XYZ file of C-alpha atoms in Angstrom:
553
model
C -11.338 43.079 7.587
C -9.000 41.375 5.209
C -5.983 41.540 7.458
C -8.158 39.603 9.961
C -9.240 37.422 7.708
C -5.664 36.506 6.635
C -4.128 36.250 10.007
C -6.995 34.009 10.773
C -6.421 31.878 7.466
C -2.600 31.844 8.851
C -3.345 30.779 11.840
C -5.776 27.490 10.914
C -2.676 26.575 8.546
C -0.368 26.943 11.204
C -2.383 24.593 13.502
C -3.150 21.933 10.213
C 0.477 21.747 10.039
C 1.244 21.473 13.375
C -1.764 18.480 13.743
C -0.136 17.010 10.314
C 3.216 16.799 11.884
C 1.878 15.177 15.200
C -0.293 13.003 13.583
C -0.977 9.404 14.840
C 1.102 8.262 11.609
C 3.894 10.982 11.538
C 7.469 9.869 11.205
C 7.771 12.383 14.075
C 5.232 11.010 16.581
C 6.598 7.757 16.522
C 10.431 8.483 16.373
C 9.500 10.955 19.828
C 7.182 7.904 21.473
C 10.146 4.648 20.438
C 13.060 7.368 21.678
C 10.149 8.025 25.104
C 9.685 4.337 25.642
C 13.458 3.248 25.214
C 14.349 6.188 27.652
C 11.305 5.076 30.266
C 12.478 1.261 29.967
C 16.053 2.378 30.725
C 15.188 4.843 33.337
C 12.684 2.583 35.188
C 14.831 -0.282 35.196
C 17.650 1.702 36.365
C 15.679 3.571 39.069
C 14.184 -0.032 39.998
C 17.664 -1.693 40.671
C 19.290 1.204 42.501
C 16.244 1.196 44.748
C 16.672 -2.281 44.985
C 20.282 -2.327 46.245
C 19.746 0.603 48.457
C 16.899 -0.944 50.144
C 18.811 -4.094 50.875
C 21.648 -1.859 51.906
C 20.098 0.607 54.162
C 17.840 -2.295 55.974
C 21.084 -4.549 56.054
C 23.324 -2.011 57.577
C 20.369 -0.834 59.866
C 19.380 -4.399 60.827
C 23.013 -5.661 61.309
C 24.024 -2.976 63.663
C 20.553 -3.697 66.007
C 21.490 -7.600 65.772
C 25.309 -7.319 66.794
C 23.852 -4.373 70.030
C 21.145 -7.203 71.209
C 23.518 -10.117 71.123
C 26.157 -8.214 72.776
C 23.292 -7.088 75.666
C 21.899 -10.786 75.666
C 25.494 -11.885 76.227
C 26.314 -8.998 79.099
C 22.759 -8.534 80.946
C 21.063 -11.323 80.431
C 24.024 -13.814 80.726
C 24.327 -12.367 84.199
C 20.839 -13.610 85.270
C 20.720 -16.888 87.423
C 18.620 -19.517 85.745
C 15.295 -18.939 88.435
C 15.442 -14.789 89.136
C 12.952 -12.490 90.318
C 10.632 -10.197 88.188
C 11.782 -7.045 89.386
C 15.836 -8.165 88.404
C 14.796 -9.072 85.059
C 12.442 -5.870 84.607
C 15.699 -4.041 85.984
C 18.054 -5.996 83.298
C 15.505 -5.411 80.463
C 16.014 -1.584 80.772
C 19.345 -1.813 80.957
C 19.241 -3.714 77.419
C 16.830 -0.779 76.134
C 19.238 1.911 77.006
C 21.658 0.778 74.621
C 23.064 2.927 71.501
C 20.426 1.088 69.388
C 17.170 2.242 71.699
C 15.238 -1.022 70.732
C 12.316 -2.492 73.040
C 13.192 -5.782 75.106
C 11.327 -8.361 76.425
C 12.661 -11.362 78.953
C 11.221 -14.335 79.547
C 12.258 -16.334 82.453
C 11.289 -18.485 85.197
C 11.302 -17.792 89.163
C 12.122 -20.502 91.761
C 8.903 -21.964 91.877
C 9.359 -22.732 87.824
C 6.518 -20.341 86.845
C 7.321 -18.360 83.334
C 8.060 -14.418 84.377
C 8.326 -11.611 81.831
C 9.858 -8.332 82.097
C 9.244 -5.701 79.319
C 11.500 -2.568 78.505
C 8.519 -0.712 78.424
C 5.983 -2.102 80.733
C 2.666 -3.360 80.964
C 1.805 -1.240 77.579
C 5.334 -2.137 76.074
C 6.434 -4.864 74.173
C 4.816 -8.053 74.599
C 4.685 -11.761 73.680
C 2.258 -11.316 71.415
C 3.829 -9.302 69.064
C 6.065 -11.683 68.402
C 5.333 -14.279 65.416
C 4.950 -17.621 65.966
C 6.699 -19.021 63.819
C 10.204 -16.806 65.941
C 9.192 -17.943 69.328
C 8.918 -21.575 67.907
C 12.936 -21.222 66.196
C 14.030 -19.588 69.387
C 12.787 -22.285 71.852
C 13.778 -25.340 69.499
C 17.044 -26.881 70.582
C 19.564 -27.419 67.595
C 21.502 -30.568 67.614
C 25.165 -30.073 68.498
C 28.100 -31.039 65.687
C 31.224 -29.990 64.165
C 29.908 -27.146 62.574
C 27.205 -26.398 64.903
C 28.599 -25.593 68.734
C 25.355 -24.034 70.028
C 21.840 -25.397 70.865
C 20.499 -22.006 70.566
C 20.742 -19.599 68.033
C 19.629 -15.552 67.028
C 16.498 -15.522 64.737
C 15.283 -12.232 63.184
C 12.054 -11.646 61.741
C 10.835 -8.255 59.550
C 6.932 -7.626 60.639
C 4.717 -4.765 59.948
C 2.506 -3.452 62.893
C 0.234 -1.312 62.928
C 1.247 -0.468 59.397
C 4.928 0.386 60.653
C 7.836 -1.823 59.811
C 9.777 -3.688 62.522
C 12.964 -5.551 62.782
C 12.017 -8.693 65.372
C 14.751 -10.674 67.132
C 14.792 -13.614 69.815
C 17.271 -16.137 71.160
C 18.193 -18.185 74.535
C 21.067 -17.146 76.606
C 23.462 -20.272 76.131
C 23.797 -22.346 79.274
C 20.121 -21.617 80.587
C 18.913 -18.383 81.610
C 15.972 -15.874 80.270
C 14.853 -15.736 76.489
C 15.232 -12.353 75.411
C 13.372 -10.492 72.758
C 13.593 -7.677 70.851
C 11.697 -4.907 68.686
C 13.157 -2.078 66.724
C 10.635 0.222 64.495
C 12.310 0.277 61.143
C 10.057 3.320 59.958
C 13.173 6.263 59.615
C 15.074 3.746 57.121
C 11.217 3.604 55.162
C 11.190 6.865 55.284
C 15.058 7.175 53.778
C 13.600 4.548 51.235
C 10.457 6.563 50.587
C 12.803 9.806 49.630
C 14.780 7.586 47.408
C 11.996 6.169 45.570
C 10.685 9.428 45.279
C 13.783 10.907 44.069
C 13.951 7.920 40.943
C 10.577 8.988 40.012
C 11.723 12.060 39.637
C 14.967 11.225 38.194
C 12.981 8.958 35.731
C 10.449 11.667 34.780
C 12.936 14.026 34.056
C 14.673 11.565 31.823
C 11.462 10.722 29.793
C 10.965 14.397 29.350
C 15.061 14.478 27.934
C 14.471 12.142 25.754
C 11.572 13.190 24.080
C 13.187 16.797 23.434
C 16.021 14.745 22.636
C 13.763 12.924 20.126
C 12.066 15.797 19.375
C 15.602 17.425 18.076
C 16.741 14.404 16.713
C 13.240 14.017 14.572
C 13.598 17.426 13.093
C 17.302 17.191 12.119
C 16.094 13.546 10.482
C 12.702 15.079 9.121
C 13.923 18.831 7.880
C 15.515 17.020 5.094
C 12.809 14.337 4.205
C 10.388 17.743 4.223
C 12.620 19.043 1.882
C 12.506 16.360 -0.360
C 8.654 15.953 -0.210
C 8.064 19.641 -1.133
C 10.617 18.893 -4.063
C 8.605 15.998 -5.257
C 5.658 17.347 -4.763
C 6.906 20.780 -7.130
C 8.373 17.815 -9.372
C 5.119 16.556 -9.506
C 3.665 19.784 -10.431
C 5.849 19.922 -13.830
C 8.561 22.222 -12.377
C 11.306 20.109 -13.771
C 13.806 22.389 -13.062
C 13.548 21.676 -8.858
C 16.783 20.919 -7.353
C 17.793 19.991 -3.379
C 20.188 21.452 -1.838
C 22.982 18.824 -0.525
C 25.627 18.977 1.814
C 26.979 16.225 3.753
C 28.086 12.507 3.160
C 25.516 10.591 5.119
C 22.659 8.777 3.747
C 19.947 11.735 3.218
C 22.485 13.727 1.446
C 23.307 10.802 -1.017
C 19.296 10.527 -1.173
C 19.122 14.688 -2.282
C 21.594 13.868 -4.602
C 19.888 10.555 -6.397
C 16.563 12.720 -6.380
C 19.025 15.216 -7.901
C 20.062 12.739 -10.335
C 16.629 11.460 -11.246
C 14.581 14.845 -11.439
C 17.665 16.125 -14.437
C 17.215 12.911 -16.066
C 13.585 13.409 -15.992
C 13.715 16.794 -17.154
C 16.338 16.041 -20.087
C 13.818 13.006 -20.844
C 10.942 15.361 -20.817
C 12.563 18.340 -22.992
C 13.677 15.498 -25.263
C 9.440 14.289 -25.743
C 8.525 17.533 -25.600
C 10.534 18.651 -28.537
C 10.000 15.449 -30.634
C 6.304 15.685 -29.968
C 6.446 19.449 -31.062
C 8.526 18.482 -34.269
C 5.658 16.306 -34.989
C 2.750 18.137 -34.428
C 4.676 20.770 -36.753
C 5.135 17.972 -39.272
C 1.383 17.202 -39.005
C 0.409 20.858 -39.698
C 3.422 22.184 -42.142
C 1.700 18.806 -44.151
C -1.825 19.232 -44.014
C -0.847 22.981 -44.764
C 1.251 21.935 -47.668
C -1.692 19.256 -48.699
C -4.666 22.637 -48.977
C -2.955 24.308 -52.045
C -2.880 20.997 -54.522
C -6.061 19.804 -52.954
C -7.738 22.500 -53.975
C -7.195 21.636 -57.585
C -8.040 18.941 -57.431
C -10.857 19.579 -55.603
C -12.076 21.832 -58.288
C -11.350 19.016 -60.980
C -13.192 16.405 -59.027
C -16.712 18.705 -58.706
C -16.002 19.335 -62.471
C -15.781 15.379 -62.917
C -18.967 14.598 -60.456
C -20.987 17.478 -62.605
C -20.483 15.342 -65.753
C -21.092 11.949 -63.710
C -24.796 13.686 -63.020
C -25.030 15.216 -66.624
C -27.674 13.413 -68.400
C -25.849 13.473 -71.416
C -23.040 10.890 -70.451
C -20.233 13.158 -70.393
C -18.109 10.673 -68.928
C -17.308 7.269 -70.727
C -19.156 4.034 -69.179
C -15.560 2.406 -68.931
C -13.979 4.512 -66.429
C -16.619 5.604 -64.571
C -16.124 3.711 -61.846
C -12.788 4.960 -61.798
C -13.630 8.971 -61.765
C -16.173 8.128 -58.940
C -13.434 6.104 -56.888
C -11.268 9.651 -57.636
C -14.341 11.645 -56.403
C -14.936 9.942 -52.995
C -11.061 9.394 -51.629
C -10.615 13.550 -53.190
C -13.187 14.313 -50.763
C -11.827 12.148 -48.346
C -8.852 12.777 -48.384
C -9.959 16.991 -47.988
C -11.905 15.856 -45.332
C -8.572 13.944 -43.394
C -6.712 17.366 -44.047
C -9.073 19.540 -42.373
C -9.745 16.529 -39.482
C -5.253 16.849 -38.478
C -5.423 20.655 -39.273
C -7.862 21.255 -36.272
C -6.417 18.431 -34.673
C -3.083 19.979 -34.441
C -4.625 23.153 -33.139
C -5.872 21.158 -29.978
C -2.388 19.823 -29.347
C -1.028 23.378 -29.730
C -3.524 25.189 -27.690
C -4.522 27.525 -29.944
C -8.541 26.657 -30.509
C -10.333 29.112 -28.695
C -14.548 29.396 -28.449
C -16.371 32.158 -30.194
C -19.332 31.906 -28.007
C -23.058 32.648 -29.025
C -26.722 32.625 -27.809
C -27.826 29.018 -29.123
C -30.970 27.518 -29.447
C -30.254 23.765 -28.808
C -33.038 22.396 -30.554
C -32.698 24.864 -33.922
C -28.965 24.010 -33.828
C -29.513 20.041 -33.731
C -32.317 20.526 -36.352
C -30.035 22.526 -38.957
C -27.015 20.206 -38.030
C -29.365 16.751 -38.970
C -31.222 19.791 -41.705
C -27.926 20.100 -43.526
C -26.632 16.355 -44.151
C -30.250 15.197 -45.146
C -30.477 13.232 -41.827
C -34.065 13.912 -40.955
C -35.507 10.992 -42.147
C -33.373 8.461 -40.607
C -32.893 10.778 -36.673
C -35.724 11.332 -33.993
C -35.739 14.216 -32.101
C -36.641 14.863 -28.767
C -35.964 18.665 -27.275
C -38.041 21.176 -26.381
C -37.391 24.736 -28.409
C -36.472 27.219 -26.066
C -33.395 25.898 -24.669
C -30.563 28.303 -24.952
C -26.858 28.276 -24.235
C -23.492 30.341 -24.555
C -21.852 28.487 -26.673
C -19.530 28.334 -29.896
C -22.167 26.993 -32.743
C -19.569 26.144 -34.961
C -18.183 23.328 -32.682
C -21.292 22.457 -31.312
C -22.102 21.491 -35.430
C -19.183 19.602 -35.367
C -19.637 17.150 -32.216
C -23.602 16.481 -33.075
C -22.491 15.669 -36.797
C -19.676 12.841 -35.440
C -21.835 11.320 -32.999
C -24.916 11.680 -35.374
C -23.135 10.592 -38.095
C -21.346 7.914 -36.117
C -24.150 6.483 -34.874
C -26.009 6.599 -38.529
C -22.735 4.711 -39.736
C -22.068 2.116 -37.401
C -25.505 1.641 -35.243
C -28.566 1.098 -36.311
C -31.599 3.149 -37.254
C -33.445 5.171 -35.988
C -31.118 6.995 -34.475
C -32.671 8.955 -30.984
C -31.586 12.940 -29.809
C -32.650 13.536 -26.957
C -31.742 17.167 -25.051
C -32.437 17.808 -21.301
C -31.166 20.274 -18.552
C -29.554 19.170 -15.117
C -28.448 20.950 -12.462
C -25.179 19.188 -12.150
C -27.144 16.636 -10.611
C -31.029 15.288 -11.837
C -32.120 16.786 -14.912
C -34.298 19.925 -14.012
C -38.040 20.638 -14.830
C -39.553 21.663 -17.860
C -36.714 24.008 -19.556
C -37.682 27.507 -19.916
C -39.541 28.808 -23.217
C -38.140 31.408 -25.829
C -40.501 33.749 -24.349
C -39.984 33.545 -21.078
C -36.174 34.039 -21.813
C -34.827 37.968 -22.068
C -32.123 37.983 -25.371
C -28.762 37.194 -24.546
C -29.572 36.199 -20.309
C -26.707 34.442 -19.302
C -27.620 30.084 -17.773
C -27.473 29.746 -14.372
C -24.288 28.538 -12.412
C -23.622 24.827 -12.331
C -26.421 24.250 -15.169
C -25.489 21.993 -18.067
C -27.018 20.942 -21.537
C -27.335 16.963 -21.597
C -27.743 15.358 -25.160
C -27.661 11.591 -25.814
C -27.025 9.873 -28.773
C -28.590 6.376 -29.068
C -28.795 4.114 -32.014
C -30.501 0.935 -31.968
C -27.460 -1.240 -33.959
C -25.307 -4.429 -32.049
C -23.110 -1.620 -29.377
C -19.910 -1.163 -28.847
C -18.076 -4.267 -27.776
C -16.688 -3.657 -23.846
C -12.794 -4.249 -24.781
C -13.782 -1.262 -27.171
C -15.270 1.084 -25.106
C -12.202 2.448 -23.159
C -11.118 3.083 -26.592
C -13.626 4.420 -28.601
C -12.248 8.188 -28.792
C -8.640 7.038 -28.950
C -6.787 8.880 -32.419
C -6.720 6.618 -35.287
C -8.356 3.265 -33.340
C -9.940 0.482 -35.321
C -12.313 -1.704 -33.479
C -11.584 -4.849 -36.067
C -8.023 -5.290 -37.124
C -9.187 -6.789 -39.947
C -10.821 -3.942 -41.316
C -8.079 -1.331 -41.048
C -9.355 1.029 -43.682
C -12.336 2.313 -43.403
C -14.883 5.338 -44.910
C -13.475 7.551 -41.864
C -10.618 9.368 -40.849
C -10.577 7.783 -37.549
C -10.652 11.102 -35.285
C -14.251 12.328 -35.578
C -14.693 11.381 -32.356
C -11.355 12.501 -30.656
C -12.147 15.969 -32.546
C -15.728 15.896 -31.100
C -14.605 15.403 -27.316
C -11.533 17.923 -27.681
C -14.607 20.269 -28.809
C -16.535 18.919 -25.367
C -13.277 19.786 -23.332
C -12.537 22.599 -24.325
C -16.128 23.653 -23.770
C -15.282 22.686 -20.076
C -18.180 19.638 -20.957
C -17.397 15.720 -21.823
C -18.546 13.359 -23.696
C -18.960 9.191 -22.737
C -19.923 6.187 -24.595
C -21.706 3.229 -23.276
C -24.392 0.161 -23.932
C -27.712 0.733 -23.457
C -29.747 -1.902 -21.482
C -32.234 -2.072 -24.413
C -29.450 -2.485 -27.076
C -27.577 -0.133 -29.257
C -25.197 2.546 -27.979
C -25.605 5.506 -26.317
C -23.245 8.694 -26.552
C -23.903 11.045 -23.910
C -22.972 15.056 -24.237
C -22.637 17.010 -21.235
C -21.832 20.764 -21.702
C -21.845 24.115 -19.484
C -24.632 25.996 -20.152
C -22.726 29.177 -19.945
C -19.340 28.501 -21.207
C -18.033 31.965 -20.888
C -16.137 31.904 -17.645
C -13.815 29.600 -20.303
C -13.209 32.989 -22.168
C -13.413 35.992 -20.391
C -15.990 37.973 -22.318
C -15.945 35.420 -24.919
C -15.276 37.697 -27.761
C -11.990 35.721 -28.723
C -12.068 33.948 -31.438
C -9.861 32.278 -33.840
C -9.766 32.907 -37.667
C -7.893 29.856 -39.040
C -10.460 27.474 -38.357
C -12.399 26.446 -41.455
C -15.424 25.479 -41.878
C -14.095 21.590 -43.219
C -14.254 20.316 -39.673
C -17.911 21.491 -39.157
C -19.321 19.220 -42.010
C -17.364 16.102 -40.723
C -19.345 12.858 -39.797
C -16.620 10.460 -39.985
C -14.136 8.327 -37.974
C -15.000 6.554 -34.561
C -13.718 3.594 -33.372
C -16.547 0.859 -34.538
């Protein structure tokens, strides 16, 4: 069954490629159709004159021969005839005329010796008559030409071409010179049609095997033009794909091979350019975490000293003198600051290095908002709006950290109250009522394509729209005038590399009412992300979790 199933997935992309070659766009289609219509114009305008100058030749060499035989018999026969003869002499001279080498029909007009008009016709009553010749003949045979130097005869041979009866003739007339009958003549022109007929159908053919030619021709010619351009697409489509290390093959000195080796060219500068950013971006992430590293073991101390120092801020007692004070407090808050910044590029540095993984768990949405907003004494200044009951797979600890940087971002920089709200959706419209605790067997697993959608709104100014695209940028400061600030500047960034690598995201925008609104979309079964989703990793601390700062108002 699978064989089949492959032969038949082998054959549909063996057609799809065959349809993508011919393609009303394809290189190939229109190389075959411009080499089909230059071959066709040549071939049909060839074929047209040769038929052209055989025509003229076959009916000139047929007509001239019938022309010279009836002037000769005009000139023999008829000359013979006295001016007023009988009918039965001139029906006796007219098939003499008809038996010559030519076999052409006669007619003779003459008069008797009363002056009446007598004809005589080579093939009798049914034969050739008067009345098959045009009108326009008899009138140039009867007309008299005037006499001069160049002109020695009154009367002349006129030839006509006439179709009867749908066969072609060759009509002739003149007046024997020095009075005597006027002598007529057919001859059926229908074998040299047919001749023509045989020729035209032999161009045809001639021209429809030449179209065919050169479309194999073009065909050949397209693939020995196209095999390399292929080559080069599938190259820069591999380049594309981050295989740096994709060469062509080149041989040859013509134009494609100089193109293979300029994509050559290009795709080793490329890859020097990228091992070059590579390894200066992996120097740097190194610096970043060999520092904030480096920065744990004296913070420490001095993160000890400080809570010794805040302990006698709060002793009643007035352990600390009133004039530095303010001092020891400044040292208190950029201590913890500063601790909080270390832990902030410690897990950042993880997400550039690929080493955060999820440790997933069954999570109550609701319970986890309530003990994130519980544990920062947020709960008077945040409204809640989930149902209980709402479970997930996924890793609390990072969940904690993305609601306390949007919380906490939206407590800083919006305005209160600040609104939670929690909802399912089907990947599309938020579902019905979400299922209750009870109705929900331990450790069930979501259903496909079912995500956990939680919006952040405050009620403050927004975000400012030349902002917005920037909002979870590293480090960004929406007022340049205000360059330091309370946060680190990557709460944010950290909180939608925690959405991402959930396989969620997270986006900011205005709310028609005022205030902004960040919106949370995650899986709610994230453990097709992790296999059985018992990885886990060890390093991270728990510094991260408690961070509400940064953003990029």
């Amino acid at each position: 069954m699978t064989k089949e199933q492959g032969g038949s997935g082998g054959w549909a992309a063996g057609r799809k490629g065959v349809l993508s070659r011919w393609r009303f766009t394809s290189l190939r289609l229109r190389l075959v159709v411009v080499f089909a219509l230059v071959a066709l114009t040549a071939a049909v305008s060839a074929s047209g004159i040769a038929y052209w100058l055989n025509r003229e030749a076959v009916l000139t060499r047929a007509q001239d021969a019938v022309l010279r035989d009836f002037r000769q018999e005009m000139q023999n026969r008829a000359g013979t005839l006295p001016v007023h003869t009988t009918q039965d002499r001139l029906q006796h001279t007219a098939g003499q005329m008809a038996g010559s080498s030519q076999r052409f029909s006669v007619l003779l007009v003459g008069q008797d010796a009363d002056g009446r008009a007598v004809y005589a016709s080579s093939g009798g009553l049914s034969g050739f008559s008067l009345a098959d010749v045009p009108a326009s003949l008899r009138a140039a045979v009867d007309k008299a030409q005037s006499l001069s130097s160049s002109n020695k005869s009154p009367y002349h041979l006129y030839w006509q071409r006439v179709t009867l009866h749908g066969t072609p003739y060759l009509v002739a007339g003149t007046k024997v010179i020095g009075g005597g009958p006027t002598g007529y003549m057919l001859k059926s022109l229908e074998p040299e049609a047919k001749d023509l007929n045989s020729l035209a159908w032999s161009l045809g053919i001639a021209t429809a095997l030449a179209l065919v030619g050169a479309a194999l021709l073009a065909q050949a010619a397209a693939t020995t033009v196209l095999k390399p351009v292929h080559r080069l697409g599938v190259a820069a489509r591999r380049l594309g794909e981050g295989r740096l290390d994709t060469r062509l093959r080149v041989s040859g000195t013509d134009e494609l091979a100089d193109l293979s080796r300029t994509f050559n060219n290009a795709a080793a500068a490329l890859e020097k350019r990228v091992a070059d950013m590579a390894a200066r971006d992996e120097a740097s992430r190194r610096f970043v975490a060999d520092m904030s590293h480096e920065l744990r073991t004296p913070l420490t101390a001095i993160t000890a000293v400080t809570e010794v120092l805040e302990e006698e801020l709060e002793f009643e007692g007035g352990g600390i003198d009133p004039m530095i004070e303010p001092a020891v407090r400044l040292v208190v808050s950029e201590t913890r600051r500063l601790n909080d910044l270390v832990e902030n590029l410690m897990e950042v540095t993880r997400f550039d290095a690929g080493t955060a993984r999820l440790v997933l768990d069954d999570v109550d949405i609701a319970d986890q908002i309530t003990a994130c907003i519980d544990a920062r004494a947020w709960l008077d200044a945040v409204e809640l709006d989930a149902e209980r009951g709402i479970h997930a797979q996924l890793d609390p600890r990072r969940l904690d950290v993305i609601l306390a940087n949007l919380i906490g971002n939206a407590l800083k920089h919006g305005g209160s109250p600040v609104r939670v709200s929690v909802r399912v959706s089907d990947g599309g419209e938020p579902s019905g009522a979400p299922e209750s605790a009870g109705e929900r067997e331990p450790g069930a697993v979501a259903e496909q394509g079912a995500q956990i959608v939680i919006q952040v709104r405050d009620h403050g100014p927004g975000i400012p729209e030349d902002v917005l695209p920037h909002v979870f940028d590293r480090f960004y400061k929406a007022s340049a005038s205000r360059p330091r600030s309370e946060g680190s500047g990557l709460g944010l960034s950290i909180a939608l590399n925690n959405a991402h690598i959930h396989g969620g995201d997270i986006t900011a925008a205005n709310s028609p009412d005022g205030g902004a609104v960040f919106t949370l979309r995650l899986p709610r079964d994230a453990s097709a992300l992790t296999g059985d989703g018992t990885e886990g990793d060890g390093r991270h601390g728990a510094g991260a979790a408690g961070n509400a700062k940064g953003g990029a108002r």
